[in-house]
Amino acid sequence: MATPRDYQFMHQALALAGKGAELGEVPVGALVVLDGEVIGEGFNQPISASDPSAHAEVKALRAAAAHQSNYRLPGATLYVTIEPCTMCFGTLIHARIARLVYGAAEPRAGVVASQLQLADQTFFNHKIEVEGGVLADEAGALVRDFFQKRR
């Protein structure tokens, strides 16, 4: 069940998504929180960074790993405005993220609930607790508005 703190951190992730939109990137924002402290944040930058892996989640995980001087982030929660893709979910597994909180579903490429239900699979050597739908309307509206303006 989502907590008031989850909503607080998701608001921060939405602000990060807005930074991506300002750069012409799909507006997705993410942050990593450990013991109530933000240790990494990011927003989508694959276009501006010429890096196909520069999704918000990966940027946030890289920053958090550098902050901790460890590629593993046990006990940490990742907040992201949109349901993660396959690459990002795999990165969460490798980082040993304890909990994922996401905003809006991504019906086409989201793999937590919308498509492959990867969080429910038993073949991974790590299990991530998942909470979806936190500020989903706001997160979904950011992406919809972004694409409507581009048409």
Tab-separated table of C-alpha atoms in Angstrom:
chain	number	residue	atom	x	y	z
A	1	MET	CA	0.000	0.000	0.000
A	2	ALA	CA	1.299	3.451	-0.943
A	3	THR	CA	2.293	5.745	1.896
A	4	PRO	CA	2.223	9.557	2.166
A	5	ARG	CA	5.995	9.459	1.722
A	6	ASP	CA	5.521	7.562	-1.560
A	7	TYR	CA	3.389	10.427	-2.846
A	8	GLN	CA	6.001	12.959	-1.708
A	9	PHE	CA	8.783	11.190	-3.589
A	10	MET	CA	6.599	10.645	-6.652
A	11	HIS	CA	6.002	14.409	-6.804
A	12	GLN	CA	9.789	14.812	-6.946
A	13	ALA	CA	9.970	12.241	-9.749
A	14	LEU	CA	7.286	14.155	-11.664
A	15	ALA	CA	9.369	17.333	-11.364
A	16	LEU	CA	12.343	15.446	-12.814
A	17	ALA	CA	10.152	14.218	-15.679
A	18	GLY	CA	9.396	17.857	-16.460
A	19	LYS	CA	13.128	18.532	-16.862
A	20	GLY	CA	13.277	15.812	-19.482
A	21	ALA	CA	10.312	17.282	-21.339
A	22	GLU	CA	12.098	20.654	-21.449
A	23	LEU	CA	14.931	18.933	-23.329
A	24	GLY	CA	12.514	17.283	-25.769
A	25	GLU	CA	12.794	13.907	-24.063
A	26	VAL	CA	9.826	11.699	-23.189
A	27	PRO	CA	8.932	12.979	-19.696
A	28	VAL	CA	9.880	10.209	-17.298
A	29	GLY	CA	11.555	10.920	-13.969
A	30	ALA	CA	13.025	8.602	-11.361
A	31	LEU	CA	14.747	8.705	-8.018
A	32	VAL	CA	16.322	6.225	-5.643
A	33	VAL	CA	15.617	6.578	-1.937
A	34	LEU	CA	17.438	4.831	0.889
A	35	ASP	CA	16.498	5.368	4.539
A	36	GLY	CA	14.381	8.389	3.602
A	37	GLU	CA	17.199	10.102	1.663
A	38	VAL	CA	17.332	10.633	-2.103
A	39	ILE	CA	20.629	9.080	-3.197
A	40	GLY	CA	20.131	9.227	-6.963
A	41	GLU	CA	17.869	10.877	-9.488
A	42	GLY	CA	17.432	11.001	-13.209
A	43	PHE	CA	15.166	11.720	-16.120
A	44	ASN	CA	15.015	10.378	-19.647
A	45	GLN	CA	17.998	11.474	-21.738
A	46	PRO	CA	18.539	8.968	-24.552
A	47	ILE	CA	18.229	11.643	-27.251
A	48	SER	CA	20.285	14.398	-25.628
A	49	ALA	CA	22.951	11.954	-24.383
A	50	SER	CA	22.972	9.860	-27.588
A	51	ASP	CA	22.635	6.876	-25.278
A	52	PRO	CA	19.834	4.334	-25.755
A	53	SER	CA	20.257	3.189	-22.140
A	54	ALA	CA	19.814	6.687	-20.656
A	55	HIS	CA	16.322	6.012	-19.323
A	56	ALA	CA	15.279	7.799	-16.125
A	57	GLU	CA	15.593	4.646	-14.023
A	58	VAL	CA	19.092	3.845	-15.282
A	59	LYS	CA	20.266	7.426	-14.736
A	60	ALA	CA	18.901	7.364	-11.171
A	61	LEU	CA	20.455	3.956	-10.448
A	62	ARG	CA	23.845	5.061	-11.791
A	63	ALA	CA	23.787	8.150	-9.575
A	64	ALA	CA	22.724	6.113	-6.536
A	65	ALA	CA	25.382	3.464	-7.139
A	66	ALA	CA	28.046	6.180	-7.425
A	67	HIS	CA	26.743	7.799	-4.227
A	68	GLN	CA	26.960	4.480	-2.385
A	69	SER	CA	30.160	3.349	-4.135
A	70	ASN	CA	28.360	0.081	-4.750
A	71	TYR	CA	26.514	-1.345	-7.738
A	72	ARG	CA	24.127	-3.052	-5.332
A	73	LEU	CA	21.494	-0.938	-3.599
A	74	PRO	CA	19.870	-3.238	-1.004
A	75	GLY	CA	17.038	-1.679	0.947
A	76	ALA	CA	16.532	1.101	-1.603
A	77	THR	CA	13.284	2.113	-3.300
A	78	LEU	CA	13.125	3.338	-6.875
A	79	TYR	CA	10.349	5.800	-7.722
A	80	VAL	CA	9.538	6.273	-11.398
A	81	THR	CA	6.685	8.092	-13.085
A	82	ILE	CA	5.993	5.404	-15.718
A	83	GLU	CA	6.009	1.607	-15.485
A	84	PRO	CA	9.517	0.355	-16.366
A	85	CYS	CA	10.558	-1.320	-19.605
A	86	THR	CA	12.437	-4.618	-19.851
A	87	MET	CA	15.890	-3.009	-19.728
A	88	CYS	CA	15.062	-0.926	-16.698
A	89	PHE	CA	13.431	-3.765	-14.801
A	90	GLY	CA	16.479	-5.942	-15.427
A	91	THR	CA	18.685	-3.167	-14.092
A	92	LEU	CA	16.530	-2.964	-10.953
A	93	ILE	CA	17.066	-6.702	-10.422
A	94	HIS	CA	20.841	-6.405	-10.846
A	95	ALA	CA	20.955	-3.433	-8.458
A	96	ARG	CA	18.978	-5.425	-5.873
A	97	ILE	CA	16.396	-2.680	-5.465
A	98	ALA	CA	14.061	-3.701	-2.646
A	99	ARG	CA	10.988	-1.799	-3.774
A	100	LEU	CA	9.650	-0.226	-6.956
A	101	VAL	CA	6.988	2.473	-6.882
A	102	TYR	CA	5.704	3.640	-10.249
A	103	GLY	CA	3.061	6.053	-11.450
A	104	ALA	CA	1.238	5.364	-14.705
A	105	ALA	CA	1.087	2.042	-16.495
A	106	GLU	CA	2.824	1.769	-19.866
A	107	PRO	CA	0.448	-0.476	-21.834
A	108	ARG	CA	2.803	-1.169	-24.741
A	109	ALA	CA	6.245	-1.540	-23.169
A	110	GLY	CA	5.695	-1.746	-19.410
A	111	VAL	CA	6.809	-5.129	-18.113
A	112	VAL	CA	5.803	-5.020	-14.455
A	113	ALA	CA	2.022	-5.289	-14.832
A	114	SER	CA	1.062	-4.321	-18.390
A	115	GLN	CA	2.959	-6.954	-20.353
A	116	LEU	CA	5.377	-9.614	-19.096
A	117	GLN	CA	4.637	-9.293	-15.353
A	118	LEU	CA	8.360	-9.676	-14.684
A	119	ALA	CA	7.991	-8.805	-11.010
A	120	ASP	CA	5.904	-11.957	-10.573
A	121	GLN	CA	8.348	-14.314	-12.280
A	122	THR	CA	10.113	-16.878	-10.129
A	123	PHE	CA	13.253	-17.350	-12.242
A	124	PHE	CA	15.003	-14.220	-10.960
A	125	ASN	CA	17.389	-14.529	-8.022
A	126	HIS	CA	15.921	-11.372	-6.474
A	127	LYS	CA	12.350	-10.305	-5.717
A	128	ILE	CA	11.214	-6.682	-5.880
A	129	GLU	CA	8.200	-5.424	-3.963
A	130	VAL	CA	6.016	-3.365	-6.330
A	131	GLU	CA	3.517	-0.554	-5.792
A	132	GLY	CA	1.955	0.841	-8.963
A	133	GLY	CA	-0.472	3.632	-9.703
A	134	VAL	CA	0.969	6.322	-7.402
A	135	LEU	CA	-0.031	9.672	-8.962
A	136	ALA	CA	-0.838	7.737	-12.131
A	137	ASP	CA	-3.148	10.426	-13.543
A	138	GLU	CA	-0.485	13.123	-13.247
A	139	ALA	CA	2.260	10.918	-14.668
A	140	GLY	CA	0.115	9.736	-17.557
A	141	ALA	CA	-0.978	13.277	-18.366
A	142	LEU	CA	2.646	14.418	-18.645
A	143	VAL	CA	3.363	11.809	-21.299
A	144	ARG	CA	0.063	12.321	-23.154
A	145	ASP	CA	0.543	16.109	-23.248
A	146	PHE	CA	4.122	15.679	-24.448
A	147	PHE	CA	3.090	13.520	-27.403
A	148	GLN	CA	0.068	15.679	-28.253
A	149	LYS	CA	2.334	18.720	-28.553
A	150	ARG	CA	4.656	16.806	-30.884
A	151	ARG	CA	1.881	15.907	-33.318
